[in-house]
Each structure stands twice: as structure tokens, then as C-alpha cells.
Amino acid sequence: MNTGRDAIGSLPRSGKSGYIPAMDRRTAPPGNSNSIRPAKLADAIAEHVQQMILEGSLHPGERLLSERELSAKLDVSRPSLREALDKLIALGLLTTNAQGVAYVSEDIGRSLRDPLVMLMDVPEARFDCLELRSVVEAEAAAFAADRATDVDRETIRACFEAMAAAHEDQNVDAIAKTDAEFHFSIYEASHNLMMLHFMRGIEGMLRSNVYLNRKNLYEHRTQKDSQLHEHEAIYTAIMARDADGARRAASLHMTTAMRTQRDIYEAERRLEASIRRLARNDLVASRKPRSSVAPA
């Protein structure tokens, strides 16, 4: 997975004098194509960081480097950097705390996510959520098989190997974490930004819901090794650039997840019924023999 700490230092260079976006060249004085004004440099920095947020390289809640470290990383002046950060804060893409530390705003995607969270206590909505994922996961895998760059493929490879190691260690928390990272490496490799941000919003909801989080689904599997085999089929197809095979493998994986969720729901219903039977004594009066009245 890309991290802001590693990726943020890749502001495009042009010429010997520093980072010059195309719009600055158009406004530069004649005969000095590398001359730029600080305000334009701030725009270039803001545009660079904004693009990283929108394409999902920087995640909601991630802390950026300090102003001193960030200016050194980007090789820009601190006044230009400060102006760029102010622009991003005004846009709602960044927030700062009392110490002035900048974070990627956690409000990104919240307008989509929060109303859905309330639905997740309804069993039908849980099934609908997994059904939606089954459609999106299948197409994301197919897109990744077609579109993944060498960098994307290396990221997917690293995520799959980390997940395989977690399975070998039988570390359930690590399995859930690497499972999510593997799927998000595929969303990123799909190069569909709408899909990436939509699924990132859904993922936050899945983690917060006890019935749908990956750890719970894994623990309820009867054949736990099958989950790794399903992921391996997706991984192999993507690496072979087999879009149809990747789509089929991802669809099968989600079909199994939906079956597991239904098993959880049925077990939950049986348990609730048993508890209600036990609780009936708290509601029903004890039986007393009826008194018989002799006829007059």
C-alpha cells in the first residue's frame, strides 16, 4: 500500500530551479521560463497533495510530516508550503490540531458512510452490503488485471505475501488487517478513483460492525484455509493479467463470504430464540392450582 510518508516527496520537477508546474511556465516572464512566483509554487504543492488525497495515496486520519520535514522532503520553502497547507485546510482536505500538526481530514467519505452505519444492525442491510461488495470486488479485480502497473503489481504481491504469512502464524488480527490491505491494493490497481473512495468508505463501516468485520467472518469459517486459497486465486489471475479469471475468483470469494454471513445470522437467530425461552420465567406468573367451588 502507498503511504503518505513515502509518496509525498514526489512533487514533479522541471528545470534546475525547482518544482515548476506547467501553469507557471505560461505566466513566467519572457526569456526566463524557469522563473516562478511563490504563490504559484504554493498552488503546485497544494495540487500535488490534493491529488494524492483524491487518488487514495493519503488516507483519512493520516498525519503528515512536520512543516520542517515536509518542506525538506518536497524541497520547497516553508512559506510556500504553509500557504499550500492553508489552501488544503480551507478546502476541507486537511485539518490541524492545537500543535499545528496537519492530518488528512477524516470527514472525507463520512457523508456517505455515516448514514449507512445505522443500517448495519438490520440483517437484510448486511446481506445487501456483501452483495454490493461482490459486484464491486469482481470488477475491481478485473480492472486490476487489465490496468495494474508494475508498481501496483509489486504492491499486490507484497500484500498477498503478508496475508499468507499471517495465515501461517494463525494470527487472526493480522489476517483481518492484511486481508483488507490486499483488497485495497486491488482497488488502487483498478485505477478507478470513484471505486477506491467508495470502497474505502464502506471498509470503515465494515470494521465498525461486529457482524461484518473481516475478523468475525474469518473466525466463523468452517474451512479457514479456503479463505487464503480464494485470495490466491484472485492474486494469480491478476498477475497473469487474466481479467475474466480475476472476476470469477473474486466473485467466488464474495459468494463464500455471503454464505458465512448467513450462517452467522442463522446462528444468531437460534441463540436469541433460546435466550427468549430462558427468559420466559421472568414474565410468566407461577402456576397455582385452581380452587374448585362446589355447586350450591
PDB file of C-alpha atoms in Angstrom:
ATOM      1  CA  MET A   1       0.000   0.000   0.000  1.00  0.00           C
ATOM      2  CA  ASN A   2       1.159   3.503  -0.691  1.00  0.00           C
ATOM      3  CA  THR A   3       1.859   5.622   2.362  1.00  0.00           C
ATOM      4  CA  GLY A   4       1.797   9.371   2.587  1.00  0.00           C
ATOM      5  CA  ARG A   5       5.151   9.405   4.340  1.00  0.00           C
ATOM      6  CA  ASP A   6       6.850   7.706   1.369  1.00  0.00           C
ATOM      7  CA  ALA A   7       4.871   9.093  -1.534  1.00  0.00           C
ATOM      8  CA  ILE A   8       4.563  12.742  -0.608  1.00  0.00           C
ATOM      9  CA  GLY A   9       8.085  13.571  -1.723  1.00  0.00           C
ATOM     10  CA  SER A  10       7.375  13.143  -5.426  1.00  0.00           C
ATOM     11  CA  LEU A  11       6.406  16.652  -6.479  1.00  0.00           C
ATOM     12  CA  PRO A  12       7.179  16.911 -10.241  1.00  0.00           C
ATOM     13  CA  ARG A  13      10.463  18.647 -11.087  1.00  0.00           C
ATOM     14  CA  SER A  14      11.111  20.861 -14.084  1.00  0.00           C
ATOM     15  CA  GLY A  15      14.329  22.743 -14.773  1.00  0.00           C
ATOM     16  CA  LYS A  16      17.161  23.483 -12.414  1.00  0.00           C
ATOM     17  CA  SER A  17      15.420  25.990 -10.211  1.00  0.00           C
ATOM     18  CA  GLY A  18      12.931  23.666  -8.536  1.00  0.00           C
ATOM     19  CA  TYR A  19       9.363  22.449  -8.877  1.00  0.00           C
ATOM     20  CA  ILE A  20       7.569  24.266 -11.685  1.00  0.00           C
ATOM     21  CA  PRO A  21       4.065  23.298 -12.787  1.00  0.00           C
ATOM     22  CA  ALA A  22       3.019  23.916 -16.376  1.00  0.00           C
ATOM     23  CA  MET A  23       0.773  26.852 -15.466  1.00  0.00           C
ATOM     24  CA  ASP A  24       3.782  28.689 -14.001  1.00  0.00           C
ATOM     25  CA  ARG A  25       5.685  28.464 -17.257  1.00  0.00           C
ATOM     26  CA  ARG A  26       2.813  30.148 -19.057  1.00  0.00           C
ATOM     27  CA  THR A  27       2.876  33.074 -16.612  1.00  0.00           C
ATOM     28  CA  ALA A  28       6.686  33.339 -16.381  1.00  0.00           C
ATOM     29  CA  PRO A  29       8.353  36.495 -17.776  1.00  0.00           C
ATOM     30  CA  PRO A  30       9.666  36.184 -21.368  1.00  0.00           C
ATOM     31  CA  GLY A  31      13.191  34.841 -21.615  1.00  0.00           C
ATOM     32  CA  ASN A  32      13.050  33.251 -18.171  1.00  0.00           C
ATOM     33  CA  SER A  33      10.890  30.128 -18.470  1.00  0.00           C
ATOM     34  CA  ASN A  34      12.043  28.787 -15.105  1.00  0.00           C
ATOM     35  CA  SER A  35      11.013  31.842 -13.105  1.00  0.00           C
ATOM     36  CA  ILE A  36       8.018  31.332 -10.806  1.00  0.00           C
ATOM     37  CA  ARG A  37       6.232  33.264  -8.124  1.00  0.00           C
ATOM     38  CA  PRO A  38       5.869  31.784  -4.618  1.00  0.00           C
ATOM     39  CA  ALA A  39       2.071  31.819  -4.904  1.00  0.00           C
ATOM     40  CA  LYS A  40       2.236  29.551  -7.931  1.00  0.00           C
ATOM     41  CA  LEU A  41       4.591  27.207  -6.146  1.00  0.00           C
ATOM     42  CA  ALA A  42       2.080  27.022  -3.297  1.00  0.00           C
ATOM     43  CA  ASP A  43      -0.612  26.134  -5.854  1.00  0.00           C
ATOM     44  CA  ALA A  44       1.610  23.353  -7.228  1.00  0.00           C
ATOM     45  CA  ILE A  45       2.225  21.945  -3.762  1.00  0.00           C
ATOM     46  CA  ALA A  46      -1.478  22.092  -2.881  1.00  0.00           C
ATOM     47  CA  GLU A  47      -2.437  20.452  -6.172  1.00  0.00           C
ATOM     48  CA  HIS A  48       0.119  17.675  -5.625  1.00  0.00           C
ATOM     49  CA  VAL A  49      -1.090  16.842  -2.105  1.00  0.00           C
ATOM     50  CA  GLN A  50      -4.746  17.190  -3.134  1.00  0.00           C
ATOM     51  CA  GLN A  51      -4.221  14.714  -5.959  1.00  0.00           C
ATOM     52  CA  MET A  52      -2.614  12.243  -3.552  1.00  0.00           C
ATOM     53  CA  ILE A  53      -5.645  12.521  -1.255  1.00  0.00           C
ATOM     54  CA  LEU A  54      -8.146  12.148  -4.089  1.00  0.00           C
ATOM     55  CA  GLU A  55      -6.375   9.156  -5.628  1.00  0.00           C
ATOM     56  CA  GLY A  56      -6.193   7.457  -2.238  1.00  0.00           C
ATOM     57  CA  SER A  57      -2.422   7.602  -1.672  1.00  0.00           C
ATOM     58  CA  LEU A  58      -3.018   9.603   1.504  1.00  0.00           C
ATOM     59  CA  HIS A  59      -5.700   8.151   3.765  1.00  0.00           C
ATOM     60  CA  PRO A  60      -8.199   9.920   6.064  1.00  0.00           C
ATOM     61  CA  GLY A  61      -6.684  10.382   9.534  1.00  0.00           C
ATOM     62  CA  GLU A  62      -3.054  10.049   8.432  1.00  0.00           C
ATOM     63  CA  ARG A  63      -0.632  12.532   9.998  1.00  0.00           C
ATOM     64  CA  LEU A  64       1.645  14.457   7.680  1.00  0.00           C
ATOM     65  CA  LEU A  65       5.273  15.158   8.427  1.00  0.00           C
ATOM     66  CA  SER A  66       6.123  18.287  10.384  1.00  0.00           C
ATOM     67  CA  GLU A  67       6.330  21.519   8.413  1.00  0.00           C
ATOM     68  CA  ARG A  68      10.131  21.468   8.616  1.00  0.00           C
ATOM     69  CA  GLU A  69      10.382  17.828   7.477  1.00  0.00           C
ATOM     70  CA  LEU A  70       7.759  18.271   4.776  1.00  0.00           C
ATOM     71  CA  SER A  71       9.417  21.342   3.264  1.00  0.00           C
ATOM     72  CA  ALA A  72      12.719  19.445   3.161  1.00  0.00           C
ATOM     73  CA  LYS A  73      11.043  16.372   1.661  1.00  0.00           C
ATOM     74  CA  LEU A  74       9.413  18.440  -1.087  1.00  0.00           C
ATOM     75  CA  ASP A  75      12.439  20.746  -1.437  1.00  0.00           C
ATOM     76  CA  VAL A  76      10.293  23.874  -1.153  1.00  0.00           C
ATOM     77  CA  SER A  77      10.324  26.916   1.116  1.00  0.00           C
ATOM     78  CA  ARG A  78       8.338  26.821   4.337  1.00  0.00           C
ATOM     79  CA  PRO A  79       6.279  29.941   3.451  1.00  0.00           C
ATOM     80  CA  SER A  80       5.170  28.298   0.176  1.00  0.00           C
ATOM     81  CA  LEU A  81       4.392  25.057   1.993  1.00  0.00           C
ATOM     82  CA  ARG A  82       2.450  26.887   4.698  1.00  0.00           C
ATOM     83  CA  GLU A  83       0.359  28.661   2.063  1.00  0.00           C
ATOM     84  CA  ALA A  84      -0.342  25.347   0.323  1.00  0.00           C
ATOM     85  CA  LEU A  85      -1.434  23.698   3.568  1.00  0.00           C
ATOM     86  CA  ASP A  86      -3.741  26.633   4.313  1.00  0.00           C
ATOM     87  CA  LYS A  87      -5.380  26.120   0.917  1.00  0.00           C
ATOM     88  CA  LEU A  88      -5.950  22.430   1.647  1.00  0.00           C
ATOM     89  CA  ILE A  89      -7.360  23.207   5.081  1.00  0.00           C
ATOM     90  CA  ALA A  90      -9.758  25.712   3.507  1.00  0.00           C
ATOM     91  CA  LEU A  91     -10.868  23.000   1.072  1.00  0.00           C
ATOM     92  CA  GLY A  92     -11.562  20.637   3.986  1.00  0.00           C
ATOM     93  CA  LEU A  93      -8.958  18.126   2.851  1.00  0.00           C
ATOM     94  CA  LEU A  94      -6.619  18.703   5.806  1.00  0.00           C
ATOM     95  CA  THR A  95      -7.154  19.522   9.476  1.00  0.00           C
ATOM     96  CA  THR A  96      -4.733  20.669  12.173  1.00  0.00           C
ATOM     97  CA  ASN A  97      -4.593  20.122  15.917  1.00  0.00           C
ATOM     98  CA  ALA A  98      -3.658  22.594  18.651  1.00  0.00           C
ATOM     99  CA  GLN A  99       0.044  21.962  18.000  1.00  0.00           C
ATOM    100  CA  GLY A 100      -0.359  22.771  14.302  1.00  0.00           C
ATOM    101  CA  VAL A 101       0.179  19.171  13.166  1.00  0.00           C
ATOM    102  CA  ALA A 102      -1.610  18.500   9.862  1.00  0.00           C
ATOM    103  CA  TYR A 103      -3.787  15.441   9.251  1.00  0.00           C
ATOM    104  CA  VAL A 104      -5.740  14.229   6.263  1.00  0.00           C
ATOM    105  CA  SER A 105      -9.345  15.040   7.134  1.00  0.00           C
ATOM    106  CA  GLU A 106     -11.404  12.160   8.467  1.00  0.00           C
ATOM    107  CA  ASP A 107     -14.531  13.821   7.108  1.00  0.00           C
ATOM    108  CA  ILE A 108     -13.650  12.569   3.622  1.00  0.00           C
ATOM    109  CA  GLY A 109     -16.281   9.942   2.788  1.00  0.00           C
ATOM    110  CA  ARG A 110     -18.155  10.470   6.064  1.00  0.00           C
ATOM    111  CA  SER A 111     -21.283  11.842   4.371  1.00  0.00           C
ATOM    112  CA  LEU A 112     -21.549   8.535   2.520  1.00  0.00           C
ATOM    113  CA  ARG A 113     -20.524   6.282   5.400  1.00  0.00           C
ATOM    114  CA  ASP A 114     -22.364   7.568   8.466  1.00  0.00           C
ATOM    115  CA  PRO A 115     -25.981   7.042   7.293  1.00  0.00           C
ATOM    116  CA  LEU A 116     -25.098   3.508   6.199  1.00  0.00           C
ATOM    117  CA  VAL A 117     -23.615   2.615   9.589  1.00  0.00           C
ATOM    118  CA  MET A 118     -27.059   2.930  11.179  1.00  0.00           C
ATOM    119  CA  LEU A 119     -28.471   0.424   8.701  1.00  0.00           C
ATOM    120  CA  MET A 120     -25.979  -2.284   9.561  1.00  0.00           C
ATOM    121  CA  ASP A 121     -27.933  -3.515  12.575  1.00  0.00           C
ATOM    122  CA  VAL A 122     -30.605  -4.654  10.116  1.00  0.00           C
ATOM    123  CA  PRO A 123     -29.755  -8.173   8.871  1.00  0.00           C
ATOM    124  CA  GLU A 124     -31.103  -7.515   5.365  1.00  0.00           C
ATOM    125  CA  ALA A 125     -28.794  -4.500   5.043  1.00  0.00           C
ATOM    126  CA  ARG A 126     -25.794  -6.626   5.986  1.00  0.00           C
ATOM    127  CA  PHE A 127     -26.605  -9.040   3.166  1.00  0.00           C
ATOM    128  CA  ASP A 128     -27.111  -6.110   0.792  1.00  0.00           C
ATOM    129  CA  CYS A 129     -23.695  -4.749   1.782  1.00  0.00           C
ATOM    130  CA  LEU A 130     -21.953  -8.021   0.959  1.00  0.00           C
ATOM    131  CA  GLU A 131     -23.960  -8.340  -2.246  1.00  0.00           C
ATOM    132  CA  LEU A 132     -22.762  -4.884  -3.287  1.00  0.00           C
ATOM    133  CA  ARG A 133     -19.192  -5.833  -2.409  1.00  0.00           C
ATOM    134  CA  SER A 134     -19.475  -8.970  -4.538  1.00  0.00           C
ATOM    135  CA  VAL A 135     -20.218  -6.837  -7.602  1.00  0.00           C
ATOM    136  CA  VAL A 136     -17.547  -4.220  -6.907  1.00  0.00           C
ATOM    137  CA  GLU A 137     -14.842  -6.715  -5.852  1.00  0.00           C
ATOM    138  CA  ALA A 138     -15.289  -8.728  -9.047  1.00  0.00           C
ATOM    139  CA  GLU A 139     -14.974  -5.708 -11.339  1.00  0.00           C
ATOM    140  CA  ALA A 140     -12.091  -4.232  -9.321  1.00  0.00           C
ATOM    141  CA  ALA A 141     -10.151  -7.477  -9.745  1.00  0.00           C
ATOM    142  CA  ALA A 142     -10.845  -7.498 -13.492  1.00  0.00           C
ATOM    143  CA  PHE A 143      -9.785  -3.849 -13.824  1.00  0.00           C
ATOM    144  CA  ALA A 144      -6.614  -4.553 -11.830  1.00  0.00           C
ATOM    145  CA  ALA A 145      -5.737  -7.467 -14.097  1.00  0.00           C
ATOM    146  CA  ASP A 146      -6.044  -5.154 -17.100  1.00  0.00           C
ATOM    147  CA  ARG A 147      -4.648  -1.906 -15.696  1.00  0.00           C
ATOM    148  CA  ALA A 148      -2.146  -2.655 -12.921  1.00  0.00           C
ATOM    149  CA  THR A 149       1.263  -1.063 -13.403  1.00  0.00           C
ATOM    150  CA  ASP A 150       4.476  -2.781 -12.335  1.00  0.00           C
ATOM    151  CA  VAL A 151       4.363  -0.725  -9.117  1.00  0.00           C
ATOM    152  CA  ASP A 152       0.750  -1.837  -8.489  1.00  0.00           C
ATOM    153  CA  ARG A 153       1.642  -5.471  -9.105  1.00  0.00           C
ATOM    154  CA  GLU A 154       4.532  -5.320  -6.663  1.00  0.00           C
ATOM    155  CA  THR A 155       2.222  -3.816  -4.027  1.00  0.00           C
ATOM    156  CA  ILE A 156      -0.364  -6.556  -4.597  1.00  0.00           C
ATOM    157  CA  ARG A 157       2.396  -9.157  -4.354  1.00  0.00           C
ATOM    158  CA  ALA A 158       3.666  -7.740  -1.045  1.00  0.00           C
ATOM    159  CA  CYS A 159       0.129  -7.604   0.387  1.00  0.00           C
ATOM    160  CA  PHE A 160      -0.601 -11.196  -0.621  1.00  0.00           C
ATOM    161  CA  GLU A 161       2.669 -12.458   0.879  1.00  0.00           C
ATOM    162  CA  ALA A 162       1.939 -10.614   4.145  1.00  0.00           C
ATOM    163  CA  MET A 163      -1.527 -12.195   4.240  1.00  0.00           C
ATOM    164  CA  ALA A 164      -0.077 -15.658   3.592  1.00  0.00           C
ATOM    165  CA  ALA A 165       2.381 -15.151   6.454  1.00  0.00           C
ATOM    166  CA  ALA A 166      -0.465 -14.110   8.785  1.00  0.00           C
ATOM    167  CA  HIS A 167      -2.374 -17.273   7.874  1.00  0.00           C
ATOM    168  CA  GLU A 168       0.705 -19.384   8.547  1.00  0.00           C
ATOM    169  CA  ASP A 169       1.018 -17.790  12.005  1.00  0.00           C
ATOM    170  CA  GLN A 170      -2.753 -18.163  12.592  1.00  0.00           C
ATOM    171  CA  ASN A 171      -2.768 -14.545  13.784  1.00  0.00           C
ATOM    172  CA  VAL A 172      -6.433 -13.603  13.391  1.00  0.00           C
ATOM    173  CA  ASP A 173      -5.909  -9.849  13.871  1.00  0.00           C
ATOM    174  CA  ALA A 174      -3.101  -9.845  11.295  1.00  0.00           C
ATOM    175  CA  ILE A 175      -5.223 -11.923   8.909  1.00  0.00           C
ATOM    176  CA  ALA A 176      -8.032  -9.354   9.064  1.00  0.00           C
ATOM    177  CA  LYS A 177      -5.607  -6.455   8.598  1.00  0.00           C
ATOM    178  CA  THR A 178      -3.718  -7.983   5.673  1.00  0.00           C
ATOM    179  CA  ASP A 179      -6.991  -9.133   4.095  1.00  0.00           C
ATOM    180  CA  ALA A 180      -8.174  -5.502   3.951  1.00  0.00           C
ATOM    181  CA  GLU A 181      -4.805  -4.301   2.657  1.00  0.00           C
ATOM    182  CA  PHE A 182      -4.828  -6.930  -0.099  1.00  0.00           C
ATOM    183  CA  HIS A 183      -8.257  -5.850  -1.307  1.00  0.00           C
ATOM    184  CA  PHE A 184      -7.329  -2.173  -1.200  1.00  0.00           C
ATOM    185  CA  SER A 185      -4.200  -2.830  -3.207  1.00  0.00           C
ATOM    186  CA  ILE A 186      -6.557  -4.232  -5.852  1.00  0.00           C
ATOM    187  CA  TYR A 187      -8.867  -1.198  -5.676  1.00  0.00           C
ATOM    188  CA  GLU A 188      -5.834   1.048  -6.150  1.00  0.00           C
ATOM    189  CA  ALA A 189      -4.633  -1.053  -9.083  1.00  0.00           C
ATOM    190  CA  SER A 190      -8.069  -0.740 -10.710  1.00  0.00           C
ATOM    191  CA  HIS A 191      -7.253   2.946 -11.310  1.00  0.00           C
ATOM    192  CA  ASN A 192     -10.895   3.843 -10.743  1.00  0.00           C
ATOM    193  CA  LEU A 193     -10.930   6.644  -8.169  1.00  0.00           C
ATOM    194  CA  MET A 194     -14.679   6.508  -7.573  1.00  0.00           C
ATOM    195  CA  MET A 195     -14.449   2.814  -6.796  1.00  0.00           C
ATOM    196  CA  LEU A 196     -11.487   3.350  -4.477  1.00  0.00           C
ATOM    197  CA  HIS A 197     -13.097   6.092  -2.379  1.00  0.00           C
ATOM    198  CA  PHE A 198     -16.481   4.397  -2.279  1.00  0.00           C
ATOM    199  CA  MET A 199     -14.982   1.151  -1.016  1.00  0.00           C
ATOM    200  CA  ARG A 200     -12.790   2.993   1.466  1.00  0.00           C
ATOM    201  CA  GLY A 201     -15.966   4.445   2.980  1.00  0.00           C
ATOM    202  CA  ILE A 202     -17.568   1.001   3.057  1.00  0.00           C
ATOM    203  CA  GLU A 203     -14.452  -0.507   4.662  1.00  0.00           C
ATOM    204  CA  GLY A 204     -14.672   1.880   7.619  1.00  0.00           C
ATOM    205  CA  MET A 205     -18.243   0.730   8.118  1.00  0.00           C
ATOM    206  CA  LEU A 206     -17.296  -2.952   7.878  1.00  0.00           C
ATOM    207  CA  ARG A 207     -14.616  -2.592  10.528  1.00  0.00           C
ATOM    208  CA  SER A 208     -17.044  -0.925  12.930  1.00  0.00           C
ATOM    209  CA  ASN A 209     -19.737  -3.581  12.548  1.00  0.00           C
ATOM    210  CA  VAL A 210     -19.323  -6.691  14.672  1.00  0.00           C
ATOM    211  CA  TYR A 211     -21.214  -8.848  12.169  1.00  0.00           C
ATOM    212  CA  LEU A 212     -19.422  -7.758   9.008  1.00  0.00           C
ATOM    213  CA  ASN A 213     -15.833  -7.139  10.046  1.00  0.00           C
ATOM    214  CA  ARG A 214     -13.269  -9.398   8.410  1.00  0.00           C
ATOM    215  CA  LYS A 215     -12.062 -10.915  11.669  1.00  0.00           C
ATOM    216  CA  ASN A 216     -15.544 -12.121  12.557  1.00  0.00           C
ATOM    217  CA  LEU A 217     -16.174 -13.569   9.094  1.00  0.00           C
ATOM    218  CA  TYR A 218     -12.853 -15.405   9.221  1.00  0.00           C
ATOM    219  CA  GLU A 219     -13.469 -16.851  12.696  1.00  0.00           C
ATOM    220  CA  HIS A 220     -16.826 -18.276  11.602  1.00  0.00           C
ATOM    221  CA  ARG A 221     -15.441 -20.078   8.560  1.00  0.00           C
ATOM    222  CA  THR A 222     -15.618 -23.840   8.853  1.00  0.00           C
ATOM    223  CA  GLN A 223     -12.650 -24.272   6.474  1.00  0.00           C
ATOM    224  CA  LYS A 224     -10.298 -21.435   7.318  1.00  0.00           C
ATOM    225  CA  ASP A 225      -7.624 -22.383   4.762  1.00  0.00           C
ATOM    226  CA  SER A 226     -10.176 -21.864   1.999  1.00  0.00           C
ATOM    227  CA  GLN A 227     -10.013 -18.095   2.519  1.00  0.00           C
ATOM    228  CA  LEU A 228      -6.316 -17.964   1.637  1.00  0.00           C
ATOM    229  CA  HIS A 229      -6.895 -20.231  -1.376  1.00  0.00           C
ATOM    230  CA  GLU A 230      -9.634 -17.878  -2.623  1.00  0.00           C
ATOM    231  CA  HIS A 231      -7.332 -14.888  -2.286  1.00  0.00           C
ATOM    232  CA  GLU A 232      -4.560 -16.803  -4.028  1.00  0.00           C
ATOM    233  CA  ALA A 233      -6.854 -17.460  -6.997  1.00  0.00           C
ATOM    234  CA  ILE A 234      -7.588 -13.724  -7.267  1.00  0.00           C
ATOM    235  CA  TYR A 235      -3.891 -12.893  -6.944  1.00  0.00           C
ATOM    236  CA  THR A 236      -2.796 -15.459  -9.544  1.00  0.00           C
ATOM    237  CA  ALA A 237      -5.343 -14.254 -12.092  1.00  0.00           C
ATOM    238  CA  ILE A 238      -4.385 -10.603 -11.651  1.00  0.00           C
ATOM    239  CA  MET A 239      -0.692 -11.406 -12.010  1.00  0.00           C
ATOM    240  CA  ALA A 240      -1.473 -13.399 -15.165  1.00  0.00           C
ATOM    241  CA  ARG A 241      -3.472 -10.401 -16.468  1.00  0.00           C
ATOM    242  CA  ASP A 242      -6.464 -12.699 -16.758  1.00  0.00           C
ATOM    243  CA  ALA A 243      -9.362 -10.276 -16.265  1.00  0.00           C
ATOM    244  CA  ASP A 244     -12.119 -12.904 -16.626  1.00  0.00           C
ATOM    245  CA  GLY A 245     -10.332 -15.268 -14.255  1.00  0.00           C
ATOM    246  CA  ALA A 246      -9.835 -12.488 -11.698  1.00  0.00           C
ATOM    247  CA  ARG A 247     -13.526 -11.556 -11.914  1.00  0.00           C
ATOM    248  CA  ARG A 248     -14.607 -15.167 -11.383  1.00  0.00           C
ATOM    249  CA  ALA A 249     -12.209 -15.702  -8.473  1.00  0.00           C
ATOM    250  CA  ALA A 250     -13.314 -12.512  -6.704  1.00  0.00           C
ATOM    251  CA  SER A 251     -16.985 -13.379  -7.248  1.00  0.00           C
ATOM    252  CA  LEU A 252     -16.479 -16.845  -5.744  1.00  0.00           C
ATOM    253  CA  HIS A 253     -14.666 -15.317  -2.765  1.00  0.00           C
ATOM    254  CA  MET A 254     -17.561 -12.970  -2.034  1.00  0.00           C
ATOM    255  CA  THR A 255     -20.125 -15.737  -2.511  1.00  0.00           C
ATOM    256  CA  THR A 256     -18.365 -17.637   0.272  1.00  0.00           C
ATOM    257  CA  ALA A 257     -18.362 -14.520   2.474  1.00  0.00           C
ATOM    258  CA  MET A 258     -22.115 -14.113   1.953  1.00  0.00           C
ATOM    259  CA  ARG A 259     -22.692 -17.752   2.850  1.00  0.00           C
ATOM    260  CA  THR A 260     -20.654 -17.273   6.036  1.00  0.00           C
ATOM    261  CA  GLN A 261     -22.664 -14.154   6.924  1.00  0.00           C
ATOM    262  CA  ARG A 262     -25.921 -16.086   6.505  1.00  0.00           C
ATOM    263  CA  ASP A 263     -24.568 -18.826   8.773  1.00  0.00           C
ATOM    264  CA  ILE A 264     -23.734 -16.180  11.397  1.00  0.00           C
ATOM    265  CA  TYR A 265     -27.229 -14.717  11.095  1.00  0.00           C
ATOM    266  CA  GLU A 266     -28.935 -18.088  11.446  1.00  0.00           C
ATOM    267  CA  ALA A 267     -26.816 -18.969  14.485  1.00  0.00           C
ATOM    268  CA  GLU A 268     -27.653 -15.577  15.986  1.00  0.00           C
ATOM    269  CA  ARG A 269     -31.389 -16.162  15.470  1.00  0.00           C
ATOM    270  CA  ARG A 270     -31.236 -19.590  17.133  1.00  0.00           C
ATOM    271  CA  LEU A 271     -29.327 -18.178  20.102  1.00  0.00           C
ATOM    272  CA  GLU A 272     -31.825 -15.338  20.531  1.00  0.00           C
ATOM    273  CA  ALA A 273     -34.709 -17.804  20.454  1.00  0.00           C
ATOM    274  CA  SER A 274     -33.031 -19.910  23.146  1.00  0.00           C
ATOM    275  CA  ILE A 275     -32.451 -16.845  25.326  1.00  0.00           C
ATOM    276  CA  ARG A 276     -36.098 -15.822  24.975  1.00  0.00           C
ATOM    277  CA  ARG A 277     -37.210 -19.257  26.110  1.00  0.00           C
ATOM    278  CA  LEU A 278     -34.981 -18.997  29.163  1.00  0.00           C
ATOM    279  CA  ALA A 279     -36.311 -15.544  29.935  1.00  0.00           C
ATOM    280  CA  ARG A 280     -39.977 -16.536  29.866  1.00  0.00           C
ATOM    281  CA  ASN A 281     -39.892 -17.321  33.595  1.00  0.00           C
ATOM    282  CA  ASP A 282     -39.205 -13.642  34.255  1.00  0.00           C
ATOM    283  CA  LEU A 283     -42.501 -12.745  32.612  1.00  0.00           C
ATOM    284  CA  VAL A 284     -44.891 -15.561  33.443  1.00  0.00           C
ATOM    285  CA  ALA A 285     -46.521 -15.951  36.860  1.00  0.00           C
ATOM    286  CA  SER A 286     -46.068 -19.294  38.574  1.00  0.00           C
ATOM    287  CA  ARG A 287     -48.964 -21.659  38.222  1.00  0.00           C
ATOM    288  CA  LYS A 288     -51.355 -22.031  41.137  1.00  0.00           C
ATOM    289  CA  PRO A 289     -53.938 -24.766  41.419  1.00  0.00           C
ATOM    290  CA  ARG A 290     -57.403 -23.523  40.589  1.00  0.00           C
ATOM    291  CA  SER A 291     -59.816 -23.600  43.503  1.00  0.00           C
ATOM    292  CA  SER A 292     -62.903 -25.628  42.850  1.00  0.00           C
ATOM    293  CA  VAL A 293     -66.226 -24.183  44.019  1.00  0.00           C
ATOM    294  CA  ALA A 294     -68.866 -26.732  44.934  1.00  0.00           C
ATOM    295  CA  PRO A 295     -72.281 -26.090  43.376  1.00  0.00           C
ATOM    296  CA  ALA A 296     -74.927 -24.735  45.758  1.00  0.00           C
TER     297      ALA A 296
END
